[in-house]
mmCIF file of C-alpha atoms and ligand atoms in Angstrom:
data_model
loop_
_atom_site.group_PDB
_atom_site.id
_atom_site.type_symbol
_atom_site.label_atom_id
_atom_site.label_comp_id
_atom_site.label_asym_id
_atom_site.label_seq_id
_atom_site.Cartn_x
_atom_site.Cartn_y
_atom_site.Cartn_z
ATOM 1 C CA MET A 1 16.122 -9.339 -22.649
ATOM 2 C CA LEU A 2 16.914 -12.215 -20.264
ATOM 3 C CA GLN A 3 17.638 -14.758 -22.694
ATOM 4 C CA CYS A 4 15.402 -17.533 -21.604
ATOM 5 C CA ASN A 5 15.248 -20.770 -23.600
ATOM 6 C CA CYS A 6 11.555 -21.743 -24.642
ATOM 7 C CA SER A 7 10.889 -25.190 -26.123
ATOM 8 C CA ILE A 8 8.244 -26.028 -28.595
ATOM 9 C CA PHE A 9 7.410 -29.745 -29.382
ATOM 10 C CA GLY A 10 5.258 -30.621 -32.292
ATOM 11 C CA ASP A 11 3.943 -33.996 -33.242
ATOM 12 C CA GLU A 12 3.955 -34.377 -36.845
ATOM 13 C CA GLN A 13 0.870 -36.587 -37.071
ATOM 14 C CA SER A 14 -1.621 -34.735 -34.874
ATOM 15 C CA ARG A 15 0.016 -31.345 -35.500
ATOM 16 C CA GLU A 16 -0.442 -30.557 -31.867
ATOM 17 C CA ALA A 17 2.334 -28.874 -29.852
ATOM 18 C CA ILE A 18 3.662 -28.257 -26.251
ATOM 19 C CA VAL A 19 5.270 -24.936 -25.378
ATOM 20 C CA ILE A 20 7.472 -25.019 -22.462
ATOM 21 C CA ASP A 21 8.554 -21.434 -20.936
ATOM 22 C CA PRO A 22 6.976 -18.885 -23.051
ATOM 23 C CA GLY A 23 8.884 -16.066 -21.428
ATOM 24 C CA ASP A 24 8.614 -13.395 -23.890
ATOM 25 C CA ASP A 25 8.569 -12.754 -27.795
ATOM 26 C CA ILE A 26 5.308 -14.505 -28.334
ATOM 27 C CA ALA A 27 5.286 -13.379 -31.840
ATOM 28 C CA LYS A 28 8.222 -15.561 -32.598
ATOM 29 C CA ILE A 29 6.420 -18.630 -30.936
ATOM 30 C CA THR A 30 3.274 -18.083 -32.909
ATOM 31 C CA ASP A 31 5.266 -17.604 -36.019
ATOM 32 C CA ILE A 32 7.067 -20.867 -35.565
ATOM 33 C CA LEU A 33 3.704 -22.497 -34.616
ATOM 34 C CA GLY A 34 1.983 -21.184 -37.819
ATOM 35 C CA ARG A 35 4.889 -22.126 -40.032
ATOM 36 C CA HIS A 36 4.597 -25.700 -38.939
ATOM 37 C CA GLY A 37 0.681 -25.817 -38.689
ATOM 38 C CA LEU A 38 0.748 -26.555 -35.037
ATOM 39 C CA THR A 39 -1.903 -26.352 -32.347
ATOM 40 C CA VAL A 40 -0.955 -25.773 -28.946
ATOM 41 C CA LYS A 41 -2.152 -28.304 -26.434
ATOM 42 C CA ALA A 42 -0.423 -27.153 -23.363
ATOM 43 C CA ILE A 43 1.620 -24.424 -22.121
ATOM 44 C CA VAL A 44 4.081 -25.695 -19.442
ATOM 45 C CA ILE A 45 5.941 -23.575 -17.071
ATOM 46 C CA THR A 46 9.124 -24.773 -15.378
ATOM 47 C CA HIS A 47 8.822 -22.201 -12.511
ATOM 48 C CA ALA A 48 7.440 -18.797 -12.128
ATOM 49 C CA HIS A 49 10.118 -16.363 -12.657
ATOM 50 C CA ILE A 50 9.311 -13.677 -15.032
ATOM 51 C CA ASP A 51 11.765 -14.658 -17.682
ATOM 52 C CA HIS A 52 10.007 -17.999 -17.998
ATOM 53 C CA ILE A 53 6.416 -17.248 -17.385
ATOM 54 C CA GLY A 54 5.989 -13.747 -18.694
ATOM 55 C CA GLY A 55 4.458 -14.569 -22.008
ATOM 56 C CA ALA A 56 2.190 -17.402 -20.945
ATOM 57 C CA ALA A 57 -1.019 -15.050 -20.390
ATOM 58 C CA LYS A 58 -0.603 -13.671 -24.072
ATOM 59 C CA LEU A 59 0.089 -17.252 -25.446
ATOM 60 C CA LYS A 60 -2.896 -18.563 -23.682
ATOM 61 C CA GLU A 61 -5.000 -15.811 -25.034
ATOM 62 C CA LEU A 62 -3.776 -16.389 -28.356
ATOM 63 C CA THR A 63 -4.033 -20.298 -28.482
ATOM 64 C CA GLY A 64 -6.506 -21.110 -25.729
ATOM 65 C CA ALA A 65 -4.272 -23.658 -24.452
ATOM 66 C CA PRO A 66 -4.329 -24.396 -20.643
ATOM 67 C CA VAL A 67 -1.230 -23.290 -18.438
ATOM 68 C CA TYR A 68 0.504 -25.916 -16.468
ATOM 69 C CA MET A 69 2.526 -24.995 -13.332
ATOM 70 C CA ASN A 70 3.545 -26.344 -9.899
ATOM 71 C CA SER A 71 1.286 -24.842 -7.083
ATOM 72 C CA ASN A 72 4.385 -24.369 -4.829
ATOM 73 C CA ASP A 73 5.266 -21.283 -7.214
ATOM 74 C CA ALA A 74 1.924 -19.709 -6.953
ATOM 75 C CA GLU A 75 2.760 -17.022 -4.460
ATOM 76 C CA LEU A 76 5.901 -16.333 -6.625
ATOM 77 C CA TYR A 77 3.618 -16.048 -9.652
ATOM 78 C CA ALA A 78 1.501 -13.474 -7.391
ATOM 79 C CA GLN A 79 4.373 -11.300 -7.203
ATOM 80 C CA LEU A 80 5.133 -11.011 -10.853
ATOM 81 C CA ASP A 81 4.646 -7.094 -10.828
ATOM 82 C CA ALA A 82 7.387 -7.019 -8.087
ATOM 83 C CA GLN A 83 9.543 -9.330 -10.286
ATOM 84 C CA ALA A 84 9.063 -6.688 -13.203
ATOM 85 C CA GLY A 85 9.735 -4.091 -10.734
ATOM 86 C CA TRP A 86 13.117 -5.488 -9.644
ATOM 87 C CA LEU A 87 14.128 -5.768 -13.488
ATOM 88 C CA GLY A 88 12.768 -2.329 -14.199
ATOM 89 C CA ILE A 89 10.465 -3.424 -16.799
ATOM 90 C CA LYS A 90 6.612 -3.210 -17.476
ATOM 91 C CA PRO A 91 4.824 -6.015 -15.772
ATOM 92 C CA PRO A 92 3.109 -8.505 -18.148
ATOM 93 C CA THR A 93 -0.488 -9.595 -17.751
ATOM 94 C CA ARG A 94 -0.887 -12.629 -15.408
ATOM 95 C CA THR A 95 -3.116 -15.562 -16.231
ATOM 96 C CA GLU A 96 -4.941 -18.258 -14.399
ATOM 97 C CA ILE A 97 -3.125 -21.594 -13.904
ATOM 98 C CA ASP A 98 -5.384 -24.405 -15.326
ATOM 99 C CA SER A 99 -3.687 -27.236 -14.105
ATOM 100 C CA GLU A 100 -1.153 -28.066 -11.263
ATOM 101 C CA ALA A 101 1.750 -29.922 -12.496
ATOM 102 C CA HIS A 102 2.747 -32.553 -9.793
ATOM 103 C CA GLU A 103 5.419 -34.876 -9.475
ATOM 104 C CA GLY A 104 4.461 -37.970 -11.648
ATOM 105 C CA ASP A 105 1.813 -36.213 -14.112
ATOM 106 C CA GLN A 106 2.180 -36.975 -17.762
ATOM 107 C CA LEU A 107 1.351 -35.011 -20.662
ATOM 108 C CA ARG A 108 1.076 -36.901 -24.015
ATOM 109 C CA LEU A 109 2.111 -35.581 -27.329
ATOM 110 C CA GLY A 110 1.842 -38.193 -30.176
ATOM 111 C CA SER A 111 3.729 -41.106 -29.015
ATOM 112 C CA ALA A 112 5.879 -39.211 -26.446
ATOM 113 C CA GLY A 113 5.133 -38.768 -22.860
ATOM 114 C CA PHE A 114 6.203 -35.534 -21.006
ATOM 115 C CA GLN A 115 6.642 -36.532 -17.337
ATOM 116 C CA VAL A 116 6.664 -33.773 -14.550
ATOM 117 C CA ILE A 117 9.657 -34.199 -12.193
ATOM 118 C CA HIS A 118 9.497 -31.975 -9.066
ATOM 119 C CA THR A 119 12.786 -30.391 -8.700
ATOM 120 C CA PRO A 120 12.565 -27.819 -5.867
ATOM 121 C CA GLY A 121 15.444 -25.632 -4.927
ATOM 122 C CA HIS A 122 15.658 -22.870 -7.268
ATOM 123 C CA THR A 123 12.290 -21.956 -6.423
ATOM 124 C CA GLN A 124 9.724 -24.321 -4.451
ATOM 125 C CA GLY A 125 7.564 -25.100 -7.515
ATOM 126 C CA SER A 126 10.528 -25.705 -10.112
ATOM 127 C CA ILE A 127 9.816 -28.689 -12.109
ATOM 128 C CA SER A 128 11.802 -30.536 -14.904
ATOM 129 C CA ILE A 129 10.168 -32.331 -17.769
ATOM 130 C CA TRP A 130 11.500 -35.612 -18.517
ATOM 131 C CA ILE A 131 10.680 -37.134 -22.248
ATOM 132 C CA PRO A 132 12.022 -40.551 -22.281
ATOM 133 C CA GLU A 133 10.997 -41.070 -26.039
ATOM 134 C CA GLU A 134 13.279 -38.275 -26.806
ATOM 135 C CA ASN A 135 15.877 -38.732 -24.279
ATOM 136 C CA LYS A 136 15.520 -35.230 -23.531
ATOM 137 C CA LEU A 137 15.146 -33.294 -20.155
ATOM 138 C CA ILE A 138 13.843 -29.782 -19.964
ATOM 139 C CA ALA A 139 15.635 -28.501 -16.874
ATOM 140 C CA GLY A 140 14.287 -25.065 -16.169
ATOM 141 C CA ASP A 141 16.662 -23.021 -13.912
ATOM 142 C CA THR A 142 17.561 -26.239 -12.032
ATOM 143 C CA LEU A 143 20.680 -27.668 -14.147
ATOM 144 C CA PHE A 144 22.898 -25.623 -16.357
ATOM 145 C CA ARG A 145 25.851 -26.751 -18.436
ATOM 146 C CA ASP A 146 28.679 -26.209 -15.800
ATOM 147 C CA SER A 147 26.460 -24.433 -13.422
ATOM 148 C CA ILE A 148 23.248 -24.813 -11.526
ATOM 149 C CA GLY A 149 20.288 -22.480 -10.603
ATOM 150 C CA ARG A 150 20.763 -19.591 -8.149
ATOM 151 C CA THR A 151 19.315 -20.224 -4.789
ATOM 152 C CA ASP A 152 19.611 -16.492 -3.388
ATOM 153 C CA LEU A 153 16.106 -15.409 -4.428
ATOM 154 C CA PRO A 154 12.859 -15.969 -2.658
ATOM 155 C CA GLY A 155 12.180 -19.446 -2.157
ATOM 156 C CA GLY A 156 15.552 -20.713 -3.148
ATOM 157 C CA ASN A 157 17.300 -23.361 -1.063
ATOM 158 C CA PRO A 158 20.857 -24.377 -1.917
ATOM 159 C CA ARG A 159 20.822 -27.861 -0.100
ATOM 160 C CA GLN A 160 17.414 -28.733 -1.689
ATOM 161 C CA ILE A 161 18.713 -27.923 -5.229
ATOM 162 C CA LEU A 162 21.438 -30.397 -4.862
ATOM 163 C CA GLN A 163 19.436 -33.059 -3.546
ATOM 164 C CA SER A 164 16.858 -32.645 -6.422
ATOM 165 C CA ILE A 165 19.629 -32.949 -8.979
ATOM 166 C CA HIS A 166 21.066 -35.800 -7.194
ATOM 167 C CA ASP A 167 17.929 -37.861 -6.488
ATOM 168 C CA LYS A 168 16.097 -36.914 -9.543
ATOM 169 C CA LEU A 169 18.247 -35.764 -12.357
ATOM 170 C CA MET A 170 21.144 -37.729 -12.005
ATOM 171 C CA ALA A 171 19.153 -40.930 -11.875
ATOM 172 C CA LEU A 172 18.530 -40.361 -15.695
ATOM 173 C CA PRO A 173 20.613 -41.935 -18.510
ATOM 174 C CA GLU A 174 23.908 -40.207 -18.953
ATOM 175 C CA SER A 175 23.052 -39.841 -22.511
ATOM 176 C CA ALA A 176 20.177 -37.906 -21.937
ATOM 177 C CA VAL A 177 20.310 -34.231 -23.504
ATOM 178 C CA VAL A 178 19.651 -31.658 -21.090
ATOM 179 C CA VAL A 179 17.876 -28.374 -22.331
ATOM 180 C CA PRO A 180 18.396 -25.757 -19.678
ATOM 181 C CA GLY A 181 16.383 -22.358 -18.893
ATOM 182 C CA HIS A 182 19.575 -20.580 -20.090
ATOM 183 C CA GLY A 183 22.494 -21.129 -22.197
ATOM 184 C CA PRO A 184 23.650 -24.242 -24.111
ATOM 185 C CA ASN A 185 22.261 -27.772 -23.948
ATOM 186 C CA THR A 186 24.286 -30.691 -22.239
ATOM 187 C CA THR A 187 23.768 -33.975 -21.084
ATOM 188 C CA ILE A 188 23.372 -35.764 -17.771
ATOM 189 C CA GLY A 189 26.674 -37.620 -18.274
ATOM 190 C CA ARG A 190 28.609 -34.590 -18.925
ATOM 191 C CA GLU A 191 27.326 -32.557 -15.998
ATOM 192 C CA LYS A 192 27.891 -35.630 -13.822
ATOM 193 C CA GLU A 193 31.454 -35.628 -14.758
ATOM 194 C CA ARG A 194 32.336 -32.000 -15.335
ATOM 195 C CA ASN A 195 29.919 -29.570 -13.588
ATOM 196 C CA PRO A 196 31.913 -28.147 -10.628
ATOM 197 C CA PHE A 197 28.560 -27.852 -8.354
ATOM 198 C CA LEU A 198 28.041 -31.450 -8.513
ATOM 199 C CA GLN A 199 31.439 -33.016 -7.666
ATOM 200 C CA GLY A 200 31.332 -35.188 -4.660
ATOM 201 C CA LEU A 201 27.492 -35.336 -4.723
HETATM 202 ZN ZN1 LIG B 1 14.572 -18.761 -12.590
#
């Protein structure tokens, strides 16, 4: 319903996978995993909004993989039932967070490193995942094509999100592909040049 982008990365050699932001539709995710013979090694949550984390408990139950999330979003995750209430949907099951994803942490998948960048502003625990070997950034709801994440929900801070984008994301290569939490992919260079929220940063 909320059209969140979920990313699945699989390593061809080890057949291990990292799943980022399993919001819902876990059957579709497990179908893709099964089709490619992949075993989930980690479930990574960019932030604790229901459309990004709603399916984490179910995916963990099915795969046994640990869940990674920044601890600054723990309070928001504790309000998952309230989030469901705002949307008028049935609250999904909550799970334990197995590992706190801190700035500078790195997960390995084959030869690729998945680096955690703490980018608060949309929520206090928002993280982005930078994969240098793939020249790819998973941006959660921090940066979108032509837009940025909303900051009017609990934990949001308009000055902080711009600072996160300026200090941490704009420092990445202009050619880096950005996979946002919603909508189409973009690049760092395109957003630097054309994103109306970033002009004059
Ligand atoms: Zn969000």
